């Protein structure tokens, strides 16, 4: 596997120097964050990032993400022009060493949480989603702003988007996803890039918005829309793992054996009785997921793709971007290193 770490560029309080000190760290996962969805990424920005990573002994070869414009997801008349821009961004990334591009097809919101700093008994803080905090909220009527929502949208724009997605429904979103893949995957194939779709987070409808990357059945359907190694999964254990119905080790084993996982986001969550969830430390005993079984499935199926410790808690007094501090993610990386080494040595005996 290729161990990686997400970095938000020069404004990230976590420096490349510190990331390079994590044992076994290889790749940097980043993007051109200052460019809006639907616009072309400057090659100078990609070249600079590539050089910055190389100067610290790291490889910039994973992009997370090239955002998919809402007009593409909604199938609006300007989508072909936007898709050409999207393909051009894939070409530009490939020219600067990128091998894997992660993206999502979630309507409006990339992820939904109700709190970013829930304090645990040990003093650490983490991201959570509690259904009781969602009760009675209606973005079509109320002025609400949950963590993870794009602050660039006005309240009325959010309402307009929610209405538009309500009109096309889940099947309309599936049709538009198929159109996206037909346009984008041939470019990815030509460039030697794997497109890895991130699951919906959480993997069930929020405020009536359709969500399609949610379960094994739907992952099968998505991969079948364009049967190519370049149409792959970013299998996020924490996102899919928020639903009790998803057997994460079994799903990892299935899609890794089929060669359809381009990127693994590995983290743990604790699922509560009412379906709410809390993000937890990576250790298996800290949450609902068995990270040993997840890593064992990857090793036994010969997975050689990218892995990153996903969201971390804020610990030891660290402040910064919620979920993306240095310390707990570094602990997660070390834990994953140990699991992979143990599984690999066990398999070789």
mmCIF file of C-alpha atoms in Angstrom:
data_model
loop_
_atom_site.group_PDB
_atom_site.id
_atom_site.type_symbol
_atom_site.label_atom_id
_atom_site.label_comp_id
_atom_site.label_asym_id
_atom_site.label_seq_id
_atom_site.Cartn_x
_atom_site.Cartn_y
_atom_site.Cartn_z
ATOM 1 C CA UNK A 1 0.000 0.000 0.000
ATOM 2 C CA UNK A 2 0.988 3.625 -0.454
ATOM 3 C CA UNK A 3 0.513 5.584 2.772
ATOM 4 C CA UNK A 4 -0.753 9.123 2.199
ATOM 5 C CA UNK A 5 -1.804 12.220 4.117
ATOM 6 C CA UNK A 6 -4.170 15.011 3.200
ATOM 7 C CA UNK A 7 -2.633 18.490 3.038
ATOM 8 C CA UNK A 8 -4.584 21.695 2.417
ATOM 9 C CA UNK A 9 -1.720 23.651 0.895
ATOM 10 C CA UNK A 10 0.260 26.554 2.226
ATOM 11 C CA UNK A 11 -2.535 27.745 4.510
ATOM 12 C CA UNK A 12 -2.658 24.361 6.265
ATOM 13 C CA UNK A 13 -1.289 24.630 9.825
ATOM 14 C CA UNK A 14 0.060 21.096 9.361
ATOM 15 C CA UNK A 15 3.290 21.514 7.410
ATOM 16 C CA UNK A 16 4.843 19.195 4.853
ATOM 17 C CA UNK A 17 7.892 19.068 7.095
ATOM 18 C CA UNK A 18 5.839 17.555 9.914
ATOM 19 C CA UNK A 19 3.991 15.191 7.583
ATOM 20 C CA UNK A 20 7.307 13.903 6.207
ATOM 21 C CA UNK A 21 8.345 12.893 9.741
ATOM 22 C CA UNK A 22 5.526 10.326 10.032
ATOM 23 C CA UNK A 23 7.121 6.879 9.555
ATOM 24 C CA UNK A 24 6.285 5.274 6.219
ATOM 25 C CA UNK A 25 4.608 8.362 4.784
ATOM 26 C CA UNK A 26 4.827 8.467 0.971
ATOM 27 C CA UNK A 27 2.142 10.498 -0.765
ATOM 28 C CA UNK A 28 0.406 13.825 -0.381
ATOM 29 C CA UNK A 29 -3.311 14.181 -1.103
ATOM 30 C CA UNK A 30 -4.259 17.728 -2.054
ATOM 31 C CA UNK A 31 -5.967 19.966 -4.615
ATOM 32 C CA UNK A 32 -6.041 23.473 -6.035
ATOM 33 C CA UNK A 33 -8.436 24.837 -3.457
ATOM 34 C CA UNK A 34 -8.511 28.475 -4.560
ATOM 35 C CA UNK A 35 -10.255 27.685 -7.885
ATOM 36 C CA UNK A 36 -14.054 27.419 -7.950
ATOM 37 C CA UNK A 37 -15.825 24.311 -9.303
ATOM 38 C CA UNK A 38 -16.176 24.522 -13.069
ATOM 39 C CA UNK A 39 -12.944 26.471 -13.613
ATOM 40 C CA UNK A 40 -9.610 25.292 -15.019
ATOM 41 C CA UNK A 41 -6.788 24.653 -12.552
ATOM 42 C CA UNK A 42 -3.605 26.664 -13.298
ATOM 43 C CA UNK A 43 -0.718 24.390 -14.217
ATOM 44 C CA UNK A 44 1.608 26.634 -12.186
ATOM 45 C CA UNK A 45 -0.324 25.716 -9.036
ATOM 46 C CA UNK A 46 0.004 21.999 -9.738
ATOM 47 C CA UNK A 47 3.704 22.310 -10.581
ATOM 48 C CA UNK A 48 4.370 24.283 -7.409
ATOM 49 C CA UNK A 49 2.604 21.712 -5.249
ATOM 50 C CA UNK A 50 4.499 18.886 -6.919
ATOM 51 C CA UNK A 51 7.820 20.649 -6.236
ATOM 52 C CA UNK A 52 6.918 21.504 -2.634
ATOM 53 C CA UNK A 53 6.121 17.871 -1.877
ATOM 54 C CA UNK A 54 9.248 16.596 -3.600
ATOM 55 C CA UNK A 55 11.383 18.994 -1.538
ATOM 56 C CA UNK A 56 10.194 17.123 1.569
ATOM 57 C CA UNK A 57 10.647 13.644 0.111
ATOM 58 C CA UNK A 58 6.944 13.248 -0.587
ATOM 59 C CA UNK A 59 5.009 12.519 -3.779
ATOM 60 C CA UNK A 60 2.007 14.567 -4.868
ATOM 61 C CA UNK A 61 0.080 11.909 -6.771
ATOM 62 C CA UNK A 62 -3.453 11.966 -5.340
ATOM 63 C CA UNK A 63 -5.972 14.768 -5.835
ATOM 64 C CA UNK A 64 -8.867 15.181 -3.455
ATOM 65 C CA UNK A 65 -10.950 16.498 -4.986
ATOM 66 C CA UNK A 66 -11.827 17.871 -8.379
ATOM 67 C CA UNK A 67 -15.329 19.005 -7.382
ATOM 68 C CA UNK A 68 -18.206 18.076 -9.669
ATOM 69 C CA UNK A 69 -20.257 21.187 -10.427
ATOM 70 C CA UNK A 70 -23.884 21.065 -9.290
ATOM 71 C CA UNK A 71 -25.026 21.741 -12.870
ATOM 72 C CA UNK A 72 -23.363 18.465 -13.944
ATOM 73 C CA UNK A 73 -25.112 16.550 -11.171
ATOM 74 C CA UNK A 74 -28.411 18.173 -12.127
ATOM 75 C CA UNK A 75 -27.933 17.568 -15.862
ATOM 76 C CA UNK A 76 -28.373 21.210 -16.825
ATOM 77 C CA UNK A 77 -27.756 22.488 -20.389
ATOM 78 C CA UNK A 78 -24.249 23.804 -19.614
ATOM 79 C CA UNK A 79 -22.956 20.467 -18.371
ATOM 80 C CA UNK A 80 -21.009 19.576 -21.537
ATOM 81 C CA UNK A 81 -18.913 22.739 -21.238
ATOM 82 C CA UNK A 82 -18.341 22.024 -17.545
ATOM 83 C CA UNK A 83 -17.384 18.422 -18.316
ATOM 84 C CA UNK A 84 -14.778 19.586 -20.819
ATOM 85 C CA UNK A 85 -13.255 21.747 -18.085
ATOM 86 C CA UNK A 86 -13.355 18.736 -15.774
ATOM 87 C CA UNK A 87 -11.533 16.578 -18.320
ATOM 88 C CA UNK A 88 -8.948 19.313 -18.863
ATOM 89 C CA UNK A 89 -8.276 19.358 -15.136
ATOM 90 C CA UNK A 90 -7.705 15.591 -15.213
ATOM 91 C CA UNK A 91 -5.208 16.057 -18.058
ATOM 92 C CA UNK A 92 -3.388 18.804 -16.190
ATOM 93 C CA UNK A 93 -3.216 16.769 -12.994
ATOM 94 C CA UNK A 94 -1.837 13.790 -14.912
ATOM 95 C CA UNK A 95 0.876 15.954 -16.474
ATOM 96 C CA UNK A 96 2.061 16.752 -12.962
ATOM 97 C CA UNK A 97 2.244 13.192 -11.690
ATOM 98 C CA UNK A 98 -1.261 12.601 -10.332
ATOM 99 C CA UNK A 99 -2.392 8.972 -10.560
ATOM 100 C CA UNK A 100 -5.640 9.067 -8.586
ATOM 101 C CA UNK A 101 -8.441 11.643 -8.420
ATOM 102 C CA UNK A 102 -11.104 11.437 -5.736
ATOM 103 C CA UNK A 103 -14.484 13.115 -6.177
ATOM 104 C CA UNK A 104 -18.056 12.715 -4.988
ATOM 105 C CA UNK A 105 -21.536 12.929 -6.476
ATOM 106 C CA UNK A 106 -23.329 14.188 -3.372
ATOM 107 C CA UNK A 107 -25.987 16.841 -3.947
ATOM 108 C CA UNK A 108 -25.230 20.240 -2.363
ATOM 109 C CA UNK A 109 -23.348 19.078 0.748
ATOM 110 C CA UNK A 110 -20.072 17.143 0.746
ATOM 111 C CA UNK A 111 -20.726 15.864 4.253
ATOM 112 C CA UNK A 112 -23.111 16.495 7.112
ATOM 113 C CA UNK A 113 -22.317 16.774 10.824
ATOM 114 C CA UNK A 114 -24.146 18.515 13.643
ATOM 115 C CA UNK A 115 -21.061 19.330 15.714
ATOM 116 C CA UNK A 116 -17.321 19.630 14.969
ATOM 117 C CA UNK A 117 -15.984 19.733 18.511
ATOM 118 C CA UNK A 118 -17.885 17.218 20.616
ATOM 119 C CA UNK A 119 -15.831 16.757 23.771
ATOM 120 C CA UNK A 120 -15.106 13.214 24.922
ATOM 121 C CA UNK A 121 -14.490 12.244 28.561
ATOM 122 C CA UNK A 122 -10.721 12.230 27.890
ATOM 123 C CA UNK A 123 -10.812 15.850 26.688
ATOM 124 C CA UNK A 124 -10.349 15.144 22.975
ATOM 125 C CA UNK A 125 -12.859 16.583 20.500
ATOM 126 C CA UNK A 126 -14.272 15.130 17.294
ATOM 127 C CA UNK A 127 -16.951 15.414 14.618
ATOM 128 C CA UNK A 128 -20.373 13.915 15.343
ATOM 129 C CA UNK A 129 -23.831 13.670 13.849
ATOM 130 C CA UNK A 130 -26.711 13.385 16.300
ATOM 131 C CA UNK A 131 -30.193 12.888 14.895
ATOM 132 C CA UNK A 132 -31.723 14.689 17.869
ATOM 133 C CA UNK A 133 -29.886 17.847 16.746
ATOM 134 C CA UNK A 134 -31.358 17.444 13.239
ATOM 135 C CA UNK A 135 -34.923 17.013 14.481
ATOM 136 C CA UNK A 136 -37.356 19.498 13.036
ATOM 137 C CA UNK A 137 -34.801 21.252 10.818
ATOM 138 C CA UNK A 138 -35.996 22.157 7.330
ATOM 139 C CA UNK A 139 -33.589 24.098 5.069
ATOM 140 C CA UNK A 140 -36.518 25.051 2.812
ATOM 141 C CA UNK A 141 -38.100 26.976 5.673
ATOM 142 C CA UNK A 142 -35.453 27.590 8.332
ATOM 143 C CA UNK A 143 -32.242 29.630 8.260
ATOM 144 C CA UNK A 144 -29.878 26.824 9.194
ATOM 145 C CA UNK A 145 -26.214 26.289 8.513
ATOM 146 C CA UNK A 146 -24.741 22.941 9.470
ATOM 147 C CA UNK A 147 -21.026 22.067 9.504
ATOM 148 C CA UNK A 148 -19.831 20.862 6.100
ATOM 149 C CA UNK A 149 -22.183 23.070 4.131
ATOM 150 C CA UNK A 150 -20.623 25.194 1.422
ATOM 151 C CA UNK A 151 -20.523 28.712 2.842
ATOM 152 C CA UNK A 152 -20.322 30.176 -0.679
ATOM 153 C CA UNK A 153 -24.027 29.371 -1.181
ATOM 154 C CA UNK A 154 -26.668 31.774 0.066
ATOM 155 C CA UNK A 155 -29.652 30.334 1.923
ATOM 156 C CA UNK A 156 -31.839 30.915 -1.145
ATOM 157 C CA UNK A 157 -29.334 29.178 -3.437
ATOM 158 C CA UNK A 158 -29.335 26.158 -1.129
ATOM 159 C CA UNK A 159 -33.128 26.097 -1.213
ATOM 160 C CA UNK A 160 -33.146 26.327 -5.009
ATOM 161 C CA UNK A 161 -30.694 23.427 -5.266
ATOM 162 C CA UNK A 162 -32.684 21.280 -2.851
ATOM 163 C CA UNK A 163 -35.841 21.922 -4.898
ATOM 164 C CA UNK A 164 -33.995 21.074 -8.135
ATOM 165 C CA UNK A 165 -32.714 17.773 -6.757
ATOM 166 C CA UNK A 166 -36.187 16.978 -5.479
ATOM 167 C CA UNK A 167 -37.455 17.323 -9.047
ATOM 168 C CA UNK A 168 -34.914 14.955 -10.631
ATOM 169 C CA UNK A 169 -35.003 12.445 -7.752
ATOM 170 C CA UNK A 170 -32.692 9.501 -7.234
ATOM 171 C CA UNK A 171 -33.117 8.046 -10.721
ATOM 172 C CA UNK A 172 -32.387 11.409 -12.285
ATOM 173 C CA UNK A 173 -29.168 11.587 -10.271
ATOM 174 C CA UNK A 174 -28.240 8.095 -11.472
ATOM 175 C CA UNK A 175 -28.785 9.163 -15.091
ATOM 176 C CA UNK A 176 -26.583 12.197 -14.638
ATOM 177 C CA UNK A 177 -23.881 10.123 -12.957
ATOM 178 C CA UNK A 178 -23.881 7.768 -15.960
ATOM 179 C CA UNK A 179 -23.516 10.748 -18.306
ATOM 180 C CA UNK A 180 -20.622 12.059 -16.196
ATOM 181 C CA UNK A 181 -18.788 8.740 -16.363
ATOM 182 C CA UNK A 182 -19.279 8.361 -20.134
ATOM 183 C CA UNK A 183 -17.616 11.737 -20.639
ATOM 184 C CA UNK A 184 -14.893 11.569 -17.999
ATOM 185 C CA UNK A 185 -13.611 7.986 -17.778
ATOM 186 C CA UNK A 186 -12.221 7.840 -21.354
ATOM 187 C CA UNK A 187 -10.075 10.889 -20.518
ATOM 188 C CA UNK A 188 -8.931 9.242 -17.282
ATOM 189 C CA UNK A 189 -8.025 6.067 -19.177
ATOM 190 C CA UNK A 190 -5.976 8.039 -21.706
ATOM 191 C CA UNK A 191 -4.124 9.816 -18.887
ATOM 192 C CA UNK A 192 -3.490 6.751 -16.722
ATOM 193 C CA UNK A 193 -5.611 8.200 -13.916
ATOM 194 C CA UNK A 194 -7.948 6.297 -11.600
ATOM 195 C CA UNK A 195 -11.161 8.159 -10.764
ATOM 196 C CA UNK A 196 -12.178 7.137 -7.230
ATOM 197 C CA UNK A 197 -15.666 8.115 -6.123
ATOM 198 C CA UNK A 198 -16.137 8.889 -2.438
ATOM 199 C CA UNK A 199 -19.250 7.484 -0.732
ATOM 200 C CA UNK A 200 -22.023 9.748 0.472
ATOM 201 C CA UNK A 201 -21.351 10.937 4.005
ATOM 202 C CA UNK A 202 -23.456 9.798 5.757
ATOM 203 C CA UNK A 203 -24.754 7.121 3.354
ATOM 204 C CA UNK A 204 -28.453 7.911 3.546
ATOM 205 C CA UNK A 205 -30.732 10.795 2.508
ATOM 206 C CA UNK A 206 -30.479 14.105 4.353
ATOM 207 C CA UNK A 207 -33.348 16.615 4.032
ATOM 208 C CA UNK A 208 -34.824 14.511 1.232
ATOM 209 C CA UNK A 209 -31.802 14.943 -1.044
ATOM 210 C CA UNK A 210 -31.134 11.846 -3.161
ATOM 211 C CA UNK A 211 -27.959 9.930 -2.371
ATOM 212 C CA UNK A 212 -26.658 7.066 -4.466
ATOM 213 C CA UNK A 213 -23.189 5.981 -3.246
ATOM 214 C CA UNK A 214 -24.498 4.379 -0.087
ATOM 215 C CA UNK A 215 -24.427 0.576 -0.102
ATOM 216 C CA UNK A 216 -22.987 -2.522 -1.767
ATOM 217 C CA UNK A 217 -25.924 -2.703 -4.158
ATOM 218 C CA UNK A 218 -25.404 0.890 -5.247
ATOM 219 C CA UNK A 219 -21.626 0.574 -5.485
ATOM 220 C CA UNK A 220 -22.158 -2.393 -7.821
ATOM 221 C CA UNK A 221 -24.531 -0.317 -9.919
ATOM 222 C CA UNK A 222 -22.139 2.633 -10.097
ATOM 223 C CA UNK A 223 -19.142 0.530 -11.131
ATOM 224 C CA UNK A 224 -21.272 -1.187 -13.791
ATOM 225 C CA UNK A 225 -22.166 2.164 -15.369
ATOM 226 C CA UNK A 226 -18.686 2.200 -16.909
ATOM 227 C CA UNK A 227 -16.767 -1.047 -16.502
ATOM 228 C CA UNK A 228 -13.175 0.148 -16.380
ATOM 229 C CA UNK A 229 -10.312 0.035 -13.860
ATOM 230 C CA UNK A 230 -10.336 3.835 -14.113
ATOM 231 C CA UNK A 231 -13.866 3.871 -12.665
ATOM 232 C CA UNK A 232 -13.068 2.930 -9.092
ATOM 233 C CA UNK A 233 -13.950 3.577 -5.481
ATOM 234 C CA UNK A 234 -12.533 5.747 -2.789
ATOM 235 C CA UNK A 235 -13.751 3.365 -0.126
ATOM 236 C CA UNK A 236 -14.176 5.446 3.018
ATOM 237 C CA UNK A 237 -14.709 3.131 5.961
ATOM 238 C CA UNK A 238 -16.029 5.947 8.135
ATOM 239 C CA UNK A 239 -18.620 7.142 5.622
ATOM 240 C CA UNK A 240 -20.008 3.758 4.607
ATOM 241 C CA UNK A 241 -19.476 2.515 8.151
ATOM 242 C CA UNK A 242 -22.042 4.968 9.543
ATOM 243 C CA UNK A 243 -24.773 2.599 8.328
ATOM 244 C CA UNK A 244 -25.099 -0.608 10.331
ATOM 245 C CA UNK A 245 -26.260 -2.443 7.206
ATOM 246 C CA UNK A 246 -22.851 -2.042 5.513
ATOM 247 C CA UNK A 247 -20.410 -4.889 6.224
ATOM 248 C CA UNK A 248 -17.210 -2.921 5.695
ATOM 249 C CA UNK A 249 -14.596 -5.748 5.811
ATOM 250 C CA UNK A 250 -16.674 -7.789 3.345
ATOM 251 C CA UNK A 251 -17.102 -4.815 1.012
ATOM 252 C CA UNK A 252 -13.377 -4.027 1.157
ATOM 253 C CA UNK A 253 -12.521 -7.634 0.346
ATOM 254 C CA UNK A 254 -14.978 -7.781 -2.556
ATOM 255 C CA UNK A 255 -13.960 -4.563 -4.297
ATOM 256 C CA UNK A 256 -10.241 -4.945 -3.615
ATOM 257 C CA UNK A 257 -10.280 -8.457 -5.092
ATOM 258 C CA UNK A 258 -11.997 -7.016 -8.170
ATOM 259 C CA UNK A 259 -9.323 -4.313 -8.513
ATOM 260 C CA UNK A 260 -11.893 -1.540 -8.114
ATOM 261 C CA UNK A 261 -10.540 0.345 -5.089
ATOM 262 C CA UNK A 262 -8.310 3.237 -6.044
ATOM 263 C CA UNK A 263 -8.071 4.832 -2.632
ATOM 264 C CA UNK A 264 -8.828 3.808 0.950
ATOM 265 C CA UNK A 265 -9.899 6.298 3.601
ATOM 266 C CA UNK A 266 -9.543 4.384 6.851
ATOM 267 C CA UNK A 267 -11.076 5.644 10.089
ATOM 268 C CA UNK A 268 -13.376 4.471 12.851
ATOM 269 C CA UNK A 269 -16.824 5.575 13.958
ATOM 270 C CA UNK A 270 -19.077 4.651 16.839
ATOM 271 C CA UNK A 271 -22.648 4.018 15.717
ATOM 272 C CA UNK A 272 -25.171 4.889 18.422
ATOM 273 C CA UNK A 273 -28.486 3.160 19.094
ATOM 274 C CA UNK A 274 -30.557 5.689 17.135
ATOM 275 C CA UNK A 275 -28.237 5.641 14.103
ATOM 276 C CA UNK A 276 -26.328 8.756 15.138
ATOM 277 C CA UNK A 277 -22.559 8.459 15.059
ATOM 278 C CA UNK A 278 -19.374 9.837 16.564
ATOM 279 C CA UNK A 279 -15.972 9.884 14.923
ATOM 280 C CA UNK A 280 -13.471 8.060 17.107
ATOM 281 C CA UNK A 281 -9.780 7.191 17.318
ATOM 282 C CA UNK A 282 -8.623 4.707 14.668
ATOM 283 C CA UNK A 283 -8.109 1.787 17.084
ATOM 284 C CA UNK A 284 -10.683 -0.984 16.523
ATOM 285 C CA UNK A 285 -11.709 -1.033 20.179
ATOM 286 C CA UNK A 286 -12.583 2.691 20.036
ATOM 287 C CA UNK A 287 -15.506 2.336 17.616
ATOM 288 C CA UNK A 288 -17.871 0.068 15.715
ATOM 289 C CA UNK A 289 -15.455 -0.950 12.945
ATOM 290 C CA UNK A 290 -12.837 -3.716 13.004
ATOM 291 C CA UNK A 291 -9.825 -2.078 11.389
ATOM 292 C CA UNK A 292 -7.771 -5.259 11.651
ATOM 293 C CA UNK A 293 -10.284 -7.131 9.487
ATOM 294 C CA UNK A 294 -10.393 -4.224 7.027
ATOM 295 C CA UNK A 295 -6.609 -4.189 6.629
ATOM 296 C CA UNK A 296 -6.449 -7.989 6.487
ATOM 297 C CA UNK A 297 -8.951 -7.936 3.613
ATOM 298 C CA UNK A 298 -6.746 -5.468 1.733
ATOM 299 C CA UNK A 299 -3.555 -7.450 2.296
ATOM 300 C CA UNK A 300 -5.071 -10.808 1.391
ATOM 301 C CA UNK A 301 -6.444 -9.408 -1.875
ATOM 302 C CA UNK A 302 -3.105 -7.842 -2.851
ATOM 303 C CA UNK A 303 -4.185 -4.206 -2.569
ATOM 304 C CA UNK A 304 -1.369 -1.856 -3.622
ATOM 305 C CA UNK A 305 -3.274 1.434 -3.876
ATOM 306 C CA UNK A 306 -3.396 4.546 -1.740
ATOM 307 C CA UNK A 307 -4.363 4.568 1.931
ATOM 308 C CA UNK A 308 -4.760 7.504 4.247
ATOM 309 C CA UNK A 309 -5.745 7.881 7.869
ATOM 310 C CA UNK A 310 -8.934 9.819 7.527
ATOM 311 C CA UNK A 311 -10.405 12.267 10.003
ATOM 312 C CA UNK A 312 -8.747 12.479 13.391
ATOM 313 C CA UNK A 313 -9.742 13.851 16.758
ATOM 314 C CA UNK A 314 -8.218 17.019 18.142
ATOM 315 C CA UNK A 315 -5.895 15.907 20.950
ATOM 316 C CA UNK A 316 -3.077 17.282 23.117
ATOM 317 C CA UNK A 317 -4.413 20.828 22.878
ATOM 318 C CA UNK A 318 -4.082 21.062 19.090
ATOM 319 C CA UNK A 319 -6.298 23.491 17.228
ATOM 320 C CA UNK A 320 -6.952 23.804 13.506
ATOM 321 C CA UNK A 321 -9.227 22.425 10.803
ATOM 322 C CA UNK A 322 -11.655 20.024 12.531
ATOM 323 C CA UNK A 323 -10.811 16.429 11.679
ATOM 324 C CA UNK A 324 -7.504 17.390 10.062
ATOM 325 C CA UNK A 325 -5.056 18.018 12.868
ATOM 326 C CA UNK A 326 -1.610 16.448 12.830
ATOM 327 C CA UNK A 327 -1.404 14.436 16.010
ATOM 328 C CA UNK A 328 -4.319 12.018 15.873
ATOM 329 C CA UNK A 329 -3.963 11.436 12.137
ATOM 330 C CA UNK A 330 -0.270 10.674 12.692
ATOM 331 C CA UNK A 331 -1.275 8.169 15.376
ATOM 332 C CA UNK A 332 -3.745 6.689 12.898
ATOM 333 C CA UNK A 333 -1.027 6.374 10.251
ATOM 334 C CA UNK A 334 1.256 4.594 12.716
ATOM 335 C CA UNK A 335 -1.549 2.237 13.738
ATOM 336 C CA UNK A 336 -2.242 1.432 10.072
ATOM 337 C CA UNK A 337 1.468 0.820 9.467
ATOM 338 C CA UNK A 338 1.435 -1.715 12.282
ATOM 339 C CA UNK A 339 -1.692 -3.470 11.032
ATOM 340 C CA UNK A 340 -0.344 -3.731 7.491
ATOM 341 C CA UNK A 341 3.025 -5.061 8.666
ATOM 342 C CA UNK A 342 1.409 -7.658 10.900
ATOM 343 C CA UNK A 343 -1.000 -8.823 8.189
ATOM 344 C CA UNK A 344 1.681 -8.925 5.502
ATOM 345 C CA UNK A 345 4.075 -10.950 7.689
ATOM 346 C CA UNK A 346 1.284 -13.294 8.736
ATOM 347 C CA UNK A 347 0.337 -13.892 5.102
ATOM 348 C CA UNK A 348 3.922 -14.607 4.056
ATOM 349 C CA UNK A 349 4.347 -17.420 6.589
#
